[in-house]
Amino acid sequence: MAAAAKSSSSKTKSAKPRKSTRRTGRRDPLAVRLLKQDHREVEKMFDEYEQLESDAEKLALFNQIALALKVHTQIEEEILYPESRGEVEDDLVDEAYVEHDSAKKLIAEIEAMKPSEEFYDAKVKVLGEYIKHHVKEEEQPGGFFAQAKKGDEDLEAMGERLKARKEELMAQLGGKAVN
């Protein structure tokens, strides 16, 4: 009976379903789920990169990482960030743009190099650490995603726009969409 009372009282508190803040985010709105999925995929690629020894394999995997990051940053900058202004603290939105800009510059530096060159691996490692820091800021309690979920923006509809734009960009840039 206590469980039934608890269940009915939680239904009256809010019309919105409760959303998990766990890393998997299965109950997150679509926009957050898709972006977290991108984060996990890129983290996995950076981890795989650490295990490689062949320059050819390093170059191929870095090209995948660069494509994933370029597409991800572009969809966040075109859709998530502008639509989250007013929902998310301005400082967090501004910092996200600056962090993206720095990552893009480092990606361009790495793309201009060969894996055999001095500092190539170090730059890839620093990029990976930089991205992990950025991801942590977006996903942490009180971070970008948490604030966006508390706002009035329809994150399910935004997720559909993010997904469509990602597919379009992947096709344009020569990759194929994952999702």
CSV table of N, CA and C in Angstrom, one decimal, residues 6-171:
chain,number,residue,atom,x,y,z
A,6,LYS,N,3.1,5.9,-2.7
A,6,LYS,CA,4.3,6.6,-3.3
A,6,LYS,C,4.2,6.8,-4.8
A,7,SER,N,3.8,5.7,-5.4
A,7,SER,CA,3.6,5.8,-6.9
A,7,SER,C,2.6,6.9,-7.3
A,8,SER,N,1.5,6.9,-6.7
A,8,SER,CA,0.5,7.9,-7.1
A,8,SER,C,0.9,9.3,-6.7
A,9,SER,N,1.7,9.4,-5.6
A,9,SER,CA,2.1,10.8,-5.2
A,9,SER,C,3.2,11.3,-6.2
A,10,SER,N,4.0,10.4,-6.7
A,10,SER,CA,5.0,10.8,-7.6
A,10,SER,C,4.4,11.2,-9.0
A,11,LYS,N,3.3,10.6,-9.3
A,11,LYS,CA,2.6,11.0,-10.5
A,11,LYS,C,2.0,12.4,-10.4
A,12,THR,N,1.5,12.7,-9.2
A,12,THR,CA,0.9,14.0,-9.1
A,12,THR,C,1.9,15.2,-9.0
A,13,LYS,N,3.2,14.9,-8.7
A,13,LYS,CA,4.2,15.9,-8.5
A,13,LYS,C,4.5,16.5,-9.9
A,14,SER,N,4.5,15.7,-10.9
A,14,SER,CA,5.0,16.2,-12.2
A,14,SER,C,4.4,15.4,-13.3
A,15,ALA,N,4.0,16.0,-14.4
A,15,ALA,CA,3.5,15.3,-15.6
A,15,ALA,C,4.6,14.7,-16.4
A,16,LYS,N,5.8,15.2,-16.2
A,16,LYS,CA,7.0,14.6,-16.9
A,16,LYS,C,7.4,13.3,-16.3
A,17,PRO,N,7.8,12.4,-17.1
A,17,PRO,CA,8.4,11.1,-16.5
A,17,PRO,C,9.8,11.5,-15.9
A,18,ARG,N,10.1,10.8,-14.8
A,18,ARG,CA,11.5,10.9,-14.2
A,18,ARG,C,12.5,10.5,-15.2
A,19,LYS,N,13.6,11.2,-15.2
A,19,LYS,CA,14.7,10.9,-16.1
A,19,LYS,C,15.9,10.6,-15.3
A,20,SER,N,16.6,9.5,-15.8
A,20,SER,CA,17.9,9.1,-15.2
A,20,SER,C,19.0,10.1,-15.5
A,21,THR,N,19.9,10.3,-14.5
A,21,THR,CA,21.1,11.1,-14.8
A,21,THR,C,22.3,10.2,-14.9
A,22,ARG,N,22.1,8.9,-15.0
A,22,ARG,CA,23.2,8.0,-15.1
A,22,ARG,C,23.9,8.2,-16.4
A,23,ARG,N,25.1,7.7,-16.5
A,23,ARG,CA,25.9,7.8,-17.7
A,23,ARG,C,25.2,7.2,-18.9
A,24,THR,N,24.5,6.1,-18.8
A,24,THR,CA,23.8,5.5,-19.9
A,24,THR,C,22.6,6.4,-20.4
A,25,GLY,N,22.0,7.0,-19.4
A,25,GLY,CA,20.9,7.9,-19.8
A,25,GLY,C,19.8,7.3,-20.6
A,26,ARG,N,19.4,6.1,-20.3
A,26,ARG,CA,18.4,5.4,-21.1
A,26,ARG,C,17.1,6.2,-21.0
A,27,ARG,N,16.8,6.9,-19.9
A,27,ARG,CA,15.6,7.6,-19.8
A,27,ARG,C,15.7,9.1,-20.1
A,28,ASP,N,16.9,9.5,-20.5
A,28,ASP,CA,17.1,10.9,-20.9
A,28,ASP,C,16.3,11.2,-22.2
A,29,PRO,N,16.0,12.5,-22.4
A,29,PRO,CA,15.3,12.9,-23.6
A,29,PRO,C,16.2,12.6,-24.8
A,30,LEU,N,15.6,12.4,-26.0
A,30,LEU,CA,16.4,12.0,-27.2
A,30,LEU,C,17.6,12.9,-27.5
A,31,ALA,N,17.5,14.2,-27.4
A,31,ALA,CA,18.7,15.0,-27.7
A,31,ALA,C,19.9,14.6,-26.8
A,32,VAL,N,19.6,14.5,-25.5
A,32,VAL,CA,20.7,14.2,-24.5
A,32,VAL,C,21.2,12.8,-24.8
A,33,ARG,N,20.3,11.8,-25.0
A,33,ARG,CA,20.7,10.4,-25.3
A,33,ARG,C,21.6,10.4,-26.5
A,34,LEU,N,21.3,11.0,-27.6
A,34,LEU,CA,22.1,11.0,-28.8
A,34,LEU,C,23.5,11.6,-28.6
A,35,LEU,N,23.5,12.8,-27.9
A,35,LEU,CA,24.8,13.4,-27.7
A,35,LEU,C,25.7,12.6,-26.7
A,36,LYS,N,25.1,12.0,-25.7
A,36,LYS,CA,25.8,11.1,-24.8
A,36,LYS,C,26.4,9.9,-25.6
A,37,GLN,N,25.6,9.4,-26.5
A,37,GLN,CA,26.0,8.2,-27.3
A,37,GLN,C,27.2,8.6,-28.1
A,38,ASP,N,27.2,9.8,-28.7
A,38,ASP,CA,28.4,10.3,-29.4
A,38,ASP,C,29.6,10.4,-28.5
A,39,HIS,N,29.4,10.9,-27.3
A,39,HIS,CA,30.5,11.0,-26.3
A,39,HIS,C,31.1,9.7,-26.1
A,40,ARG,N,30.3,8.6,-25.8
A,40,ARG,CA,30.8,7.3,-25.5
A,40,ARG,C,31.6,6.8,-26.7
A,41,GLU,N,31.1,7.0,-27.9
A,41,GLU,CA,31.8,6.5,-29.1
A,41,GLU,C,33.1,7.1,-29.3
A,42,VAL,N,33.2,8.4,-29.1
A,42,VAL,CA,34.5,9.1,-29.2
A,42,VAL,C,35.4,8.7,-28.1
A,43,GLU,N,34.9,8.6,-26.9
A,43,GLU,CA,35.8,8.1,-25.8
A,43,GLU,C,36.4,6.8,-26.1
A,44,LYS,N,35.6,5.9,-26.7
A,44,LYS,CA,36.0,4.5,-27.0
A,44,LYS,C,37.1,4.6,-28.1
A,45,MET,N,36.9,5.5,-29.1
A,45,MET,CA,38.0,5.6,-30.1
A,45,MET,C,39.3,6.2,-29.6
A,46,PHE,N,39.2,7.1,-28.7
A,46,PHE,CA,40.4,7.6,-28.1
A,46,PHE,C,41.1,6.5,-27.3
A,47,ASP,N,40.4,5.7,-26.6
A,47,ASP,CA,41.0,4.6,-25.9
A,47,ASP,C,41.6,3.6,-26.8
A,48,GLU,N,41.0,3.3,-27.9
A,48,GLU,CA,41.5,2.4,-28.9
A,48,GLU,C,42.8,3.0,-29.5
A,49,TYR,N,42.8,4.3,-29.8
A,49,TYR,CA,44.0,4.9,-30.3
A,49,TYR,C,45.2,4.7,-29.5
A,50,GLU,N,45.1,4.7,-28.2
A,50,GLU,CA,46.2,4.5,-27.2
A,50,GLU,C,46.9,3.2,-27.4
A,51,GLN,N,46.1,2.2,-28.0
A,51,GLN,CA,46.7,0.8,-28.1
A,51,GLN,C,47.4,0.6,-29.5
A,52,LEU,N,47.2,1.6,-30.4
A,52,LEU,CA,47.8,1.4,-31.7
A,52,LEU,C,49.3,1.7,-31.8
A,53,GLU,N,49.9,1.0,-32.7
A,53,GLU,CA,51.4,1.2,-32.9
A,53,GLU,C,51.6,1.6,-34.4
A,54,SER,N,50.8,1.1,-35.3
A,54,SER,CA,51.0,1.4,-36.7
A,54,SER,C,50.6,2.8,-37.1
A,55,ASP,N,51.4,3.5,-37.8
A,55,ASP,CA,51.1,4.8,-38.3
A,55,ASP,C,49.8,4.8,-39.1
A,56,ALA,N,49.7,3.8,-40.0
A,56,ALA,CA,48.5,3.8,-40.9
A,56,ALA,C,47.2,3.6,-40.0
A,57,GLU,N,47.3,2.7,-39.0
A,57,GLU,CA,46.1,2.5,-38.1
A,57,GLU,C,45.8,3.8,-37.3
A,58,LYS,N,46.9,4.5,-36.9
A,58,LYS,CA,46.7,5.7,-36.1
A,58,LYS,C,46.0,6.8,-37.0
A,59,LEU,N,46.5,6.9,-38.2
A,59,LEU,CA,45.9,7.9,-39.1
A,59,LEU,C,44.4,7.6,-39.4
A,60,ALA,N,44.2,6.3,-39.7
A,60,ALA,CA,42.8,5.9,-40.0
A,60,ALA,C,41.8,6.2,-38.8
A,61,LEU,N,42.3,5.8,-37.6
A,61,LEU,CA,41.4,6.0,-36.5
A,61,LEU,C,41.3,7.5,-36.1
A,62,PHE,N,42.4,8.3,-36.3
A,62,PHE,CA,42.3,9.7,-36.0
A,62,PHE,C,41.3,10.3,-37.0
A,63,ASN,N,41.3,9.9,-38.2
A,63,ASN,CA,40.4,10.5,-39.2
A,63,ASN,C,38.9,10.2,-38.8
A,64,GLN,N,38.7,9.1,-38.2
A,64,GLN,CA,37.3,8.7,-37.7
A,64,GLN,C,37.0,9.6,-36.5
A,65,ILE,N,38.0,9.8,-35.6
A,65,ILE,CA,37.8,10.7,-34.5
A,65,ILE,C,37.5,12.1,-34.9
A,66,ALA,N,38.3,12.6,-35.8
A,66,ALA,CA,38.1,14.0,-36.3
A,66,ALA,C,36.7,14.2,-37.0
A,67,LEU,N,36.3,13.2,-37.8
A,67,LEU,CA,35.0,13.3,-38.4
A,67,LEU,C,33.9,13.3,-37.4
A,68,ALA,N,34.0,12.4,-36.4
A,68,ALA,CA,33.0,12.4,-35.4
A,68,ALA,C,32.9,13.7,-34.6
A,69,LEU,N,34.1,14.2,-34.2
A,69,LEU,CA,34.1,15.5,-33.5
A,69,LEU,C,33.6,16.7,-34.3
A,70,LYS,N,34.0,16.7,-35.5
A,70,LYS,CA,33.5,17.8,-36.4
A,70,LYS,C,32.0,17.8,-36.5
A,71,VAL,N,31.4,16.7,-36.7
A,71,VAL,CA,30.0,16.6,-36.9
A,71,VAL,C,29.3,16.9,-35.5
A,72,HIS,N,29.8,16.3,-34.5
A,72,HIS,CA,29.2,16.5,-33.2
A,72,HIS,C,29.3,18.0,-32.7
A,73,THR,N,30.4,18.6,-32.9
A,73,THR,CA,30.5,20.0,-32.5
A,73,THR,C,29.6,20.9,-33.4
A,74,GLN,N,29.5,20.5,-34.6
A,74,GLN,CA,28.6,21.4,-35.5
A,74,GLN,C,27.2,21.2,-35.1
A,75,ILE,N,26.7,20.0,-34.8
A,75,ILE,CA,25.3,19.9,-34.5
A,75,ILE,C,25.0,20.5,-33.1
A,76,GLU,N,25.9,20.5,-32.2
A,76,GLU,CA,25.7,21.2,-30.9
A,76,GLU,C,25.7,22.7,-31.2
A,77,GLU,N,26.6,23.2,-32.0
A,77,GLU,CA,26.7,24.6,-32.2
A,77,GLU,C,25.5,25.2,-33.0
A,78,GLU,N,25.0,24.4,-33.9
A,78,GLU,CA,23.9,24.8,-34.8
A,78,GLU,C,22.5,24.7,-34.1
A,79,ILE,N,22.4,23.7,-33.2
A,79,ILE,CA,21.1,23.4,-32.7
A,79,ILE,C,21.0,23.5,-31.2
A,80,LEU,N,21.8,22.6,-30.5
A,80,LEU,CA,21.7,22.6,-29.0
A,80,LEU,C,22.1,23.9,-28.3
A,81,TYR,N,23.2,24.5,-28.6
A,81,TYR,CA,23.7,25.7,-27.9
A,81,TYR,C,22.7,26.9,-28.1
A,82,PRO,N,22.4,27.2,-29.4
A,82,PRO,CA,21.5,28.4,-29.5
A,82,PRO,C,20.2,28.2,-28.9
A,83,GLU,N,19.6,27.0,-29.0
A,83,GLU,CA,18.3,26.7,-28.5
A,83,GLU,C,18.3,26.5,-27.0
A,84,SER,N,19.5,26.4,-26.4
A,84,SER,CA,19.6,26.2,-25.0
A,84,SER,C,19.8,27.6,-24.2
A,85,ARG,N,20.1,28.6,-25.0
A,85,ARG,CA,20.3,29.9,-24.4
A,85,ARG,C,19.0,30.3,-23.6
A,86,GLY,N,19.1,30.7,-22.4
A,86,GLY,CA,18.0,31.0,-21.6
A,86,GLY,C,17.6,29.8,-20.7
A,87,GLU,N,17.9,28.6,-21.2
A,87,GLU,CA,17.6,27.4,-20.4
A,87,GLU,C,18.9,27.1,-19.6
A,88,VAL,N,20.0,27.3,-20.2
A,88,VAL,CA,21.3,26.9,-19.6
A,88,VAL,C,22.0,28.2,-19.3
A,89,GLU,N,22.8,28.3,-18.2
A,89,GLU,CA,23.5,29.5,-17.8
A,89,GLU,C,24.4,30.0,-19.0
A,90,ASP,N,24.4,31.3,-19.2
A,90,ASP,CA,25.1,31.8,-20.3
A,90,ASP,C,26.6,31.5,-20.3
A,91,ASP,N,27.2,31.5,-19.1
A,91,ASP,CA,28.6,31.1,-19.0
A,91,ASP,C,28.9,29.7,-19.5
A,92,LEU,N,28.0,28.8,-19.2
A,92,LEU,CA,28.2,27.4,-19.7
A,92,LEU,C,28.1,27.3,-21.2
A,93,VAL,N,27.2,28.1,-21.8
A,93,VAL,CA,27.0,28.1,-23.2
A,93,VAL,C,28.3,28.7,-23.9
A,94,ASP,N,28.7,29.8,-23.3
A,94,ASP,CA,29.9,30.5,-23.9
A,94,ASP,C,31.1,29.6,-23.8
A,95,GLU,N,31.3,29.0,-22.6
A,95,GLU,CA,32.5,28.1,-22.4
A,95,GLU,C,32.4,26.9,-23.4
A,96,ALA,N,31.3,26.4,-23.7
A,96,ALA,CA,31.1,25.3,-24.6
A,96,ALA,C,31.6,25.7,-26.0
A,97,TYR,N,31.2,26.9,-26.5
A,97,TYR,CA,31.6,27.4,-27.8
A,97,TYR,C,33.2,27.5,-27.8
A,98,VAL,N,33.7,28.1,-26.7
A,98,VAL,CA,35.2,28.3,-26.7
A,98,VAL,C,35.9,27.0,-26.7
A,99,GLU,N,35.4,26.0,-25.9
A,99,GLU,CA,36.1,24.7,-25.8
A,99,GLU,C,36.0,24.0,-27.2
A,100,HIS,N,34.9,24.2,-27.9
A,100,HIS,CA,34.8,23.6,-29.3
A,100,HIS,C,35.8,24.2,-30.2
A,101,ASP,N,35.9,25.5,-30.1
A,101,ASP,CA,36.8,26.3,-31.0
A,101,ASP,C,38.3,25.8,-30.7
A,102,SER,N,38.6,25.6,-29.5
A,102,SER,CA,40.0,25.1,-29.2
A,102,SER,C,40.2,23.7,-29.7
A,103,ALA,N,39.2,22.8,-29.6
A,103,ALA,CA,39.3,21.5,-30.1
A,103,ALA,C,39.4,21.5,-31.6
A,104,LYS,N,38.7,22.3,-32.3
A,104,LYS,CA,38.7,22.4,-33.7
A,104,LYS,C,40.1,22.8,-34.2
A,105,LYS,N,40.7,23.7,-33.5
A,105,LYS,CA,42.1,24.2,-33.8
A,105,LYS,C,43.1,23.1,-33.7
A,106,LEU,N,43.0,22.3,-32.6
A,106,LEU,CA,43.9,21.2,-32.3
A,106,LEU,C,43.7,20.1,-33.4
A,107,ILE,N,42.4,19.8,-33.7
A,107,ILE,CA,42.1,18.8,-34.8
A,107,ILE,C,42.8,19.3,-36.1
A,108,ALA,N,42.7,20.5,-36.4
A,108,ALA,CA,43.3,21.0,-37.7
A,108,ALA,C,44.8,20.9,-37.6
A,109,GLU,N,45.4,21.1,-36.5
A,109,GLU,CA,46.9,21.0,-36.4
A,109,GLU,C,47.3,19.5,-36.6
A,110,ILE,N,46.5,18.6,-36.0
A,110,ILE,CA,46.8,17.2,-36.1
A,110,ILE,C,46.6,16.7,-37.5
A,111,GLU,N,45.5,17.2,-38.2
A,111,GLU,CA,45.3,16.8,-39.6
A,111,GLU,C,46.4,17.3,-40.5
A,112,ALA,N,47.1,18.3,-40.2
A,112,ALA,CA,48.2,18.8,-41.0
A,112,ALA,C,49.5,18.1,-40.8
A,113,MET,N,49.4,17.1,-39.9
A,113,MET,CA,50.6,16.3,-39.5
A,113,MET,C,50.5,14.9,-40.0
A,114,LYS,N,51.7,14.2,-39.9
A,114,LYS,CA,51.7,12.8,-40.2
A,114,LYS,C,51.9,12.1,-38.8
A,115,PRO,N,51.4,10.9,-38.6
A,115,PRO,CA,51.6,10.1,-37.4
A,115,PRO,C,53.0,9.9,-37.0
A,116,SER,N,53.9,9.9,-37.9
A,116,SER,CA,55.3,9.7,-37.6
A,116,SER,C,56.0,11.0,-37.1
A,117,GLU,N,55.3,12.1,-37.2
A,117,GLU,CA,55.9,13.4,-36.8
A,117,GLU,C,55.9,13.5,-35.2
A,118,GLU,N,56.9,14.3,-34.8
A,118,GLU,CA,57.0,14.6,-33.3
A,118,GLU,C,55.8,15.3,-32.9
A,119,PHE,N,55.3,14.9,-31.7
A,119,PHE,CA,54.1,15.4,-31.0
A,119,PHE,C,52.8,15.0,-31.6
A,120,TYR,N,52.7,14.2,-32.7
A,120,TYR,CA,51.5,13.8,-33.2
A,120,TYR,C,50.7,13.0,-32.1
A,121,ASP,N,51.3,12.0,-31.6
A,121,ASP,CA,50.6,11.2,-30.5
A,121,ASP,C,50.2,12.1,-29.3
A,122,ALA,N,51.1,12.9,-28.9
A,122,ALA,CA,50.9,13.8,-27.8
A,122,ALA,C,49.7,14.7,-28.0
A,123,LYS,N,49.6,15.2,-29.2
A,123,LYS,CA,48.5,16.1,-29.6
A,123,LYS,C,47.1,15.3,-29.6
A,124,VAL,N,47.2,14.1,-30.1
A,124,VAL,CA,46.0,13.3,-30.1
A,124,VAL,C,45.6,13.0,-28.6
A,125,LYS,N,46.5,12.7,-27.8
A,125,LYS,CA,46.3,12.4,-26.4
A,125,LYS,C,45.7,13.7,-25.7
A,126,VAL,N,46.3,14.8,-25.9
A,126,VAL,CA,45.8,16.1,-25.3
A,126,VAL,C,44.4,16.4,-25.8
A,127,LEU,N,44.1,16.1,-27.1
A,127,LEU,CA,42.8,16.3,-27.6
A,127,LEU,C,41.8,15.4,-26.9
A,128,GLY,N,42.2,14.2,-26.7
A,128,GLY,CA,41.3,13.2,-26.0
A,128,GLY,C,41.0,13.7,-24.6
A,129,GLU,N,42.0,14.1,-23.9
A,129,GLU,CA,41.8,14.6,-22.5
A,129,GLU,C,40.9,15.9,-22.5
A,130,TYR,N,41.1,16.7,-23.5
A,130,TYR,CA,40.3,17.9,-23.6
A,130,TYR,C,38.9,17.6,-23.8
A,131,ILE,N,38.6,16.6,-24.7
A,131,ILE,CA,37.3,16.2,-25.0
A,131,ILE,C,36.6,15.6,-23.8
A,132,LYS,N,37.4,14.7,-23.1
A,132,LYS,CA,36.8,14.1,-21.9
A,132,LYS,C,36.5,15.2,-20.8
A,133,HIS,N,37.3,16.2,-20.7
A,133,HIS,CA,36.9,17.3,-19.8
A,133,HIS,C,35.6,18.0,-20.2
A,134,HIS,N,35.5,18.3,-21.5
A,134,HIS,CA,34.3,19.0,-22.1
A,134,HIS,C,33.1,18.1,-21.8
A,135,VAL,N,33.2,16.8,-22.1
A,135,VAL,CA,32.1,15.9,-21.9
A,135,VAL,C,31.7,15.9,-20.4
A,136,LYS,N,32.6,15.8,-19.5
A,136,LYS,CA,32.3,15.8,-18.1
A,136,LYS,C,31.5,17.1,-17.7
A,137,GLU,N,31.9,18.2,-18.3
A,137,GLU,CA,31.2,19.4,-18.0
A,137,GLU,C,29.8,19.4,-18.5
A,138,GLU,N,29.6,18.8,-19.7
A,138,GLU,CA,28.3,18.7,-20.2
A,138,GLU,C,27.4,17.8,-19.4
A,139,GLU,N,28.0,16.7,-19.0
A,139,GLU,CA,27.2,15.6,-18.4
A,139,GLU,C,27.1,15.6,-16.9
A,140,GLN,N,27.9,16.4,-16.2
A,140,GLN,CA,27.9,16.3,-14.7
A,140,GLN,C,26.6,16.9,-14.2
A,141,PRO,N,26.2,16.5,-12.9
A,141,PRO,CA,25.0,17.1,-12.3
A,141,PRO,C,25.2,18.6,-12.2
A,142,GLY,N,24.2,19.3,-12.7
A,142,GLY,CA,24.2,20.8,-12.7
A,142,GLY,C,24.9,21.3,-14.0
A,143,GLY,N,25.4,20.4,-14.8
A,143,GLY,CA,26.1,20.8,-16.1
A,143,GLY,C,25.1,21.1,-17.2
A,144,PHE,N,25.6,21.3,-18.4
A,144,PHE,CA,24.8,21.7,-19.5
A,144,PHE,C,23.6,20.9,-19.7
A,145,PHE,N,23.8,19.5,-19.8
A,145,PHE,CA,22.6,18.7,-20.1
A,145,PHE,C,21.6,18.7,-18.9
A,146,ALA,N,22.1,18.7,-17.7
A,146,ALA,CA,21.1,18.8,-16.6
A,146,ALA,C,20.3,20.1,-16.6
A,147,GLN,N,21.0,21.2,-16.9
A,147,GLN,CA,20.2,22.4,-17.0
A,147,GLN,C,19.2,22.4,-18.2
A,148,ALA,N,19.7,21.9,-19.3
A,148,ALA,CA,18.8,21.9,-20.5
A,148,ALA,C,17.6,21.0,-20.2
A,149,LYS,N,17.7,19.9,-19.4
A,149,LYS,CA,16.6,19.0,-19.1
A,149,LYS,C,15.6,19.7,-18.2
A,150,LYS,N,16.0,20.6,-17.4
A,150,LYS,CA,15.1,21.3,-16.5
A,150,LYS,C,14.4,22.5,-17.2
A,151,GLY,N,14.8,22.8,-18.4
A,151,GLY,CA,14.2,23.9,-19.1
A,151,GLY,C,13.0,23.5,-19.9
A,152,ASP,N,12.4,24.5,-20.6
A,152,ASP,CA,11.2,24.3,-21.3
A,152,ASP,C,11.4,23.8,-22.8
A,153,GLU,N,12.6,23.7,-23.2
A,153,GLU,CA,12.9,23.3,-24.6
A,153,GLU,C,12.4,21.8,-24.8
A,154,ASP,N,11.8,21.5,-25.9
A,154,ASP,CA,11.4,20.1,-26.2
A,154,ASP,C,12.6,19.4,-26.7
A,155,LEU,N,13.2,18.6,-25.8
A,155,LEU,CA,14.5,17.9,-26.1
A,155,LEU,C,14.2,16.6,-27.0
A,156,GLU,N,13.0,16.2,-27.1
A,156,GLU,CA,12.7,15.1,-28.0
A,156,GLU,C,12.7,15.6,-29.4
A,157,ALA,N,12.0,16.7,-29.6
A,157,ALA,CA,12.0,17.3,-31.0
A,157,ALA,C,13.4,17.8,-31.4
A,158,MET,N,14.1,18.3,-30.4
A,158,MET,CA,15.5,18.8,-30.7
A,158,MET,C,16.3,17.5,-31.1
A,159,GLY,N,16.1,16.4,-30.4
A,159,GLY,CA,16.8,15.2,-30.8
A,159,GLY,C,16.6,14.8,-32.2
A,160,GLU,N,15.4,14.9,-32.7
A,160,GLU,CA,15.1,14.6,-34.1
A,160,GLU,C,15.8,15.5,-35.0
A,161,ARG,N,15.9,16.8,-34.7
A,161,ARG,CA,16.7,17.7,-35.5
A,161,ARG,C,18.2,17.4,-35.5
A,162,LEU,N,18.7,17.1,-34.3
A,162,LEU,CA,20.1,16.7,-34.2
A,162,LEU,C,20.4,15.5,-35.0
A,163,LYS,N,19.6,14.5,-34.9
A,163,LYS,CA,19.8,13.2,-35.6
A,163,LYS,C,19.8,13.5,-37.1
A,164,ALA,N,18.8,14.2,-37.6
A,164,ALA,CA,18.7,14.5,-39.1
A,164,ALA,C,19.9,15.3,-39.5
A,165,ARG,N,20.3,16.3,-38.8
A,165,ARG,CA,21.5,17.1,-39.2
A,165,ARG,C,22.8,16.3,-39.1
A,166,LYS,N,22.9,15.4,-38.2
A,166,LYS,CA,24.1,14.6,-38.1
A,166,LYS,C,24.1,13.7,-39.3
A,167,GLU,N,23.0,13.1,-39.7
A,167,GLU,CA,23.0,12.2,-40.9
A,167,GLU,C,23.4,13.0,-42.1
A,168,GLU,N,22.9,14.2,-42.3
A,168,GLU,CA,23.2,15.1,-43.4
A,168,GLU,C,24.7,15.4,-43.4
A,169,LEU,N,25.3,15.8,-42.3
A,169,LEU,CA,26.7,16.1,-42.2
A,169,LEU,C,27.6,14.9,-42.5
A,170,MET,N,27.2,13.8,-42.0
A,170,MET,CA,28.0,12.6,-42.2
A,170,MET,C,28.0,12.2,-43.7
A,171,ALA,N,26.9,12.4,-44.3
A,171,ALA,CA,26.8,12.1,-45.8
A,171,ALA,C,27.7,13.1,-46.5
